[in-house]
Amino acid sequence: MIYKSGTKLVDRESGAVFVVSASDAKETHYQGASGRGSAKTSEIAVIFEVVSVLNIQEGGDHYKKLGDYQPWEVLRRWLTPEEFRGYMKGTAIAYLAREQDKGGMLDIKKATHTLQGLTELLGAE
């Protein structure tokens, strides 16, 4: 398995959090607050808990209840890459634009989550 840039990794021993910066069939590179590192791609799932942003929801569980048909994943398949990128960026902007009048910190978290989803689903370029 090749990991997309932006995929969150949690070290099973220390609990340290890292993010994949690059990955190919042989090696995966990651970085976090405690530094950078790399490991054989085949060993990543043994060393780390791989956390997908798609398994996380800010502000409820209404999307998670949909199971395998998460809206982001459906839209990524229906839209062109450019359309999907625009949708995700627009959604993040909307959350940021309303945060003072509606959701406060929750809307900032939703915007961040949306951009993490964009990174995970498209991969960092």
PDB file of C-alpha atoms in Angstrom:
ATOM      1  CA  MET A   1       0.000   0.000   0.000  1.00  0.00           C
ATOM      2  CA  ILE A   2       1.247   3.478  -0.843  1.00  0.00           C
ATOM      3  CA  TYR A   3       0.179   6.177   1.616  1.00  0.00           C
ATOM      4  CA  LYS A   4      -1.104   9.526   0.411  1.00  0.00           C
ATOM      5  CA  SER A   5       0.679  12.644   1.563  1.00  0.00           C
ATOM      6  CA  GLY A   6      -1.128  14.079   4.557  1.00  0.00           C
ATOM      7  CA  THR A   7      -2.148  10.702   6.006  1.00  0.00           C
ATOM      8  CA  LYS A   8      -1.952  10.841   9.804  1.00  0.00           C
ATOM      9  CA  LEU A   9       0.235   8.252  11.559  1.00  0.00           C
ATOM     10  CA  VAL A  10       0.239   7.631  15.318  1.00  0.00           C
ATOM     11  CA  ASP A  11       3.256   5.776  16.707  1.00  0.00           C
ATOM     12  CA  ARG A  12       1.931   2.682  18.479  1.00  0.00           C
ATOM     13  CA  GLU A  13       4.609   2.848  21.206  1.00  0.00           C
ATOM     14  CA  SER A  14       5.011   6.540  21.982  1.00  0.00           C
ATOM     15  CA  GLY A  15       1.738   8.014  20.746  1.00  0.00           C
ATOM     16  CA  ALA A  16       3.660  10.600  18.725  1.00  0.00           C
ATOM     17  CA  VAL A  17       1.752  11.935  15.726  1.00  0.00           C
ATOM     18  CA  PHE A  18       3.278  12.165  12.262  1.00  0.00           C
ATOM     19  CA  VAL A  19       2.027  12.988   8.782  1.00  0.00           C
ATOM     20  CA  VAL A  20       3.118  11.210   5.609  1.00  0.00           C
ATOM     21  CA  SER A  21       5.161  13.525   3.399  1.00  0.00           C
ATOM     22  CA  ALA A  22       5.943  11.017   0.623  1.00  0.00           C
ATOM     23  CA  SER A  23       5.392   7.341  -0.029  1.00  0.00           C
ATOM     24  CA  ASP A  24       6.178   4.777  -2.694  1.00  0.00           C
ATOM     25  CA  ALA A  25       6.082   0.995  -2.785  1.00  0.00           C
ATOM     26  CA  LYS A  26       9.417   0.736  -0.944  1.00  0.00           C
ATOM     27  CA  GLU A  27       9.616   3.588   1.548  1.00  0.00           C
ATOM     28  CA  THR A  28       7.351   6.053   3.348  1.00  0.00           C
ATOM     29  CA  HIS A  29       8.622   9.369   4.711  1.00  0.00           C
ATOM     30  CA  TYR A  30       6.836  11.165   7.542  1.00  0.00           C
ATOM     31  CA  GLN A  31       7.267  14.217   9.740  1.00  0.00           C
ATOM     32  CA  GLY A  32       5.885  15.544  12.994  1.00  0.00           C
ATOM     33  CA  ALA A  33       6.636  17.774  15.954  1.00  0.00           C
ATOM     34  CA  SER A  34       9.222  15.308  17.212  1.00  0.00           C
ATOM     35  CA  GLY A  35      11.076  15.124  13.906  1.00  0.00           C
ATOM     36  CA  ARG A  36      11.187  13.335  10.595  1.00  0.00           C
ATOM     37  CA  GLY A  37      11.667   9.736   9.687  1.00  0.00           C
ATOM     38  CA  SER A  38      11.118   6.993   7.186  1.00  0.00           C
ATOM     39  CA  ALA A  39      10.257   3.323   7.217  1.00  0.00           C
ATOM     40  CA  LYS A  40       9.652   0.529   4.777  1.00  0.00           C
ATOM     41  CA  THR A  41       6.160   1.053   3.406  1.00  0.00           C
ATOM     42  CA  SER A  42       5.319  -2.582   4.172  1.00  0.00           C
ATOM     43  CA  GLU A  43       6.019  -1.931   7.892  1.00  0.00           C
ATOM     44  CA  ILE A  44       4.047   1.314   8.352  1.00  0.00           C
ATOM     45  CA  ALA A  45       0.825  -0.384   9.524  1.00  0.00           C
ATOM     46  CA  VAL A  46       2.833  -2.369  12.106  1.00  0.00           C
ATOM     47  CA  ILE A  47       4.658   0.665  13.526  1.00  0.00           C
ATOM     48  CA  PHE A  48       1.811   3.168  13.311  1.00  0.00           C
ATOM     49  CA  GLU A  49      -1.918   3.373  13.612  1.00  0.00           C
ATOM     50  CA  VAL A  50      -2.939   4.845  10.270  1.00  0.00           C
ATOM     51  CA  VAL A  51      -5.684   7.403  10.856  1.00  0.00           C
ATOM     52  CA  SER A  52      -7.794   8.468   7.907  1.00  0.00           C
ATOM     53  CA  VAL A  53      -9.472  11.857   8.044  1.00  0.00           C
ATOM     54  CA  LEU A  54     -12.466  10.032   6.560  1.00  0.00           C
ATOM     55  CA  ASN A  55     -12.914   8.217   9.872  1.00  0.00           C
ATOM     56  CA  ILE A  56     -13.165  11.491  11.775  1.00  0.00           C
ATOM     57  CA  GLN A  57     -16.065  13.944  11.822  1.00  0.00           C
ATOM     58  CA  GLU A  58     -16.192  17.340  13.473  1.00  0.00           C
ATOM     59  CA  GLY A  59     -19.529  18.225  15.051  1.00  0.00           C
ATOM     60  CA  GLY A  60     -21.544  15.024  15.070  1.00  0.00           C
ATOM     61  CA  ASP A  61     -21.769  11.650  13.380  1.00  0.00           C
ATOM     62  CA  HIS A  62     -24.371  12.234  10.665  1.00  0.00           C
ATOM     63  CA  TYR A  63     -21.908  11.557   7.813  1.00  0.00           C
ATOM     64  CA  LYS A  64     -20.229   8.599   9.506  1.00  0.00           C
ATOM     65  CA  LYS A  65     -23.649   6.905   9.690  1.00  0.00           C
ATOM     66  CA  LEU A  66     -23.600   6.716   5.874  1.00  0.00           C
ATOM     67  CA  GLY A  67     -20.970   3.957   6.005  1.00  0.00           C
ATOM     68  CA  ASP A  68     -19.045   3.363   2.783  1.00  0.00           C
ATOM     69  CA  TYR A  69     -20.756   6.215   0.960  1.00  0.00           C
ATOM     70  CA  GLN A  70     -19.112   9.233   2.532  1.00  0.00           C
ATOM     71  CA  PRO A  71     -20.116  12.419   0.645  1.00  0.00           C
ATOM     72  CA  TRP A  72     -16.501  13.467   0.048  1.00  0.00           C
ATOM     73  CA  GLU A  73     -15.664  10.120  -1.526  1.00  0.00           C
ATOM     74  CA  VAL A  74     -18.794  10.117  -3.689  1.00  0.00           C
ATOM     75  CA  LEU A  75     -18.109  13.671  -4.863  1.00  0.00           C
ATOM     76  CA  ARG A  76     -14.473  12.826  -5.615  1.00  0.00           C
ATOM     77  CA  ARG A  77     -15.669  10.073  -7.948  1.00  0.00           C
ATOM     78  CA  TRP A  78     -18.435  12.134  -9.583  1.00  0.00           C
ATOM     79  CA  LEU A  79     -16.534  15.385 -10.094  1.00  0.00           C
ATOM     80  CA  THR A  80     -13.429  16.093 -12.100  1.00  0.00           C
ATOM     81  CA  PRO A  81     -10.296  16.594  -9.946  1.00  0.00           C
ATOM     82  CA  GLU A  82     -10.535  20.360 -10.581  1.00  0.00           C
ATOM     83  CA  GLU A  83     -14.219  20.449  -9.592  1.00  0.00           C
ATOM     84  CA  PHE A  84     -13.559  18.420  -6.458  1.00  0.00           C
ATOM     85  CA  ARG A  85     -10.650  20.636  -5.445  1.00  0.00           C
ATOM     86  CA  GLY A  86     -12.867  23.704  -5.920  1.00  0.00           C
ATOM     87  CA  TYR A  87     -15.695  22.170  -3.906  1.00  0.00           C
ATOM     88  CA  MET A  88     -13.424  21.324  -0.979  1.00  0.00           C
ATOM     89  CA  LYS A  89     -11.705  24.727  -1.012  1.00  0.00           C
ATOM     90  CA  GLY A  90     -15.070  26.491  -1.233  1.00  0.00           C
ATOM     91  CA  THR A  91     -16.439  24.472   1.675  1.00  0.00           C
ATOM     92  CA  ALA A  92     -13.421  25.362   3.831  1.00  0.00           C
ATOM     93  CA  ILE A  93     -13.809  29.051   2.927  1.00  0.00           C
ATOM     94  CA  ALA A  94     -17.510  28.932   3.836  1.00  0.00           C
ATOM     95  CA  TYR A  95     -16.716  27.504   7.277  1.00  0.00           C
ATOM     96  CA  LEU A  96     -14.108  30.206   7.874  1.00  0.00           C
ATOM     97  CA  ALA A  97     -16.404  32.975   6.645  1.00  0.00           C
ATOM     98  CA  ARG A  98     -19.170  32.052   9.093  1.00  0.00           C
ATOM     99  CA  GLU A  99     -17.119  31.130  12.154  1.00  0.00           C
ATOM    100  CA  GLN A 100     -17.641  34.410  14.016  1.00  0.00           C
ATOM    101  CA  ASP A 101     -21.406  34.411  13.441  1.00  0.00           C
ATOM    102  CA  LYS A 102     -22.256  30.731  13.725  1.00  0.00           C
ATOM    103  CA  GLY A 103     -19.957  27.916  14.807  1.00  0.00           C
ATOM    104  CA  GLY A 104     -16.918  29.600  16.312  1.00  0.00           C
ATOM    105  CA  MET A 105     -14.024  27.222  16.932  1.00  0.00           C
ATOM    106  CA  LEU A 106     -16.068  24.268  15.624  1.00  0.00           C
ATOM    107  CA  ASP A 107     -16.237  25.934  12.203  1.00  0.00           C
ATOM    108  CA  ILE A 108     -12.463  26.474  12.233  1.00  0.00           C
ATOM    109  CA  LYS A 109     -12.058  22.769  13.039  1.00  0.00           C
ATOM    110  CA  LYS A 110     -14.471  21.886  10.206  1.00  0.00           C
ATOM    111  CA  ALA A 111     -12.485  24.033   7.757  1.00  0.00           C
ATOM    112  CA  THR A 112      -9.241  22.375   8.857  1.00  0.00           C
ATOM    113  CA  HIS A 113     -10.836  18.939   8.581  1.00  0.00           C
ATOM    114  CA  THR A 114     -12.080  19.718   5.071  1.00  0.00           C
ATOM    115  CA  LEU A 115      -8.592  20.749   3.939  1.00  0.00           C
ATOM    116  CA  GLN A 116      -7.126  17.607   5.541  1.00  0.00           C
ATOM    117  CA  GLY A 117      -9.696  15.621   3.573  1.00  0.00           C
ATOM    118  CA  LEU A 118      -8.657  17.367   0.376  1.00  0.00           C
ATOM    119  CA  THR A 119      -5.026  16.510   1.098  1.00  0.00           C
ATOM    120  CA  GLU A 120      -5.801  12.876   1.864  1.00  0.00           C
ATOM    121  CA  LEU A 121      -8.187  12.281  -1.036  1.00  0.00           C
ATOM    122  CA  LEU A 122      -6.108  14.004  -3.712  1.00  0.00           C
ATOM    123  CA  GLY A 123      -2.655  13.700  -2.195  1.00  0.00           C
ATOM    124  CA  ALA A 124      -0.284  16.635  -1.781  1.00  0.00           C
ATOM    125  CA  GLU A 125       1.311  17.785  -5.007  1.00  0.00           C
TER     126      GLU A 125
END
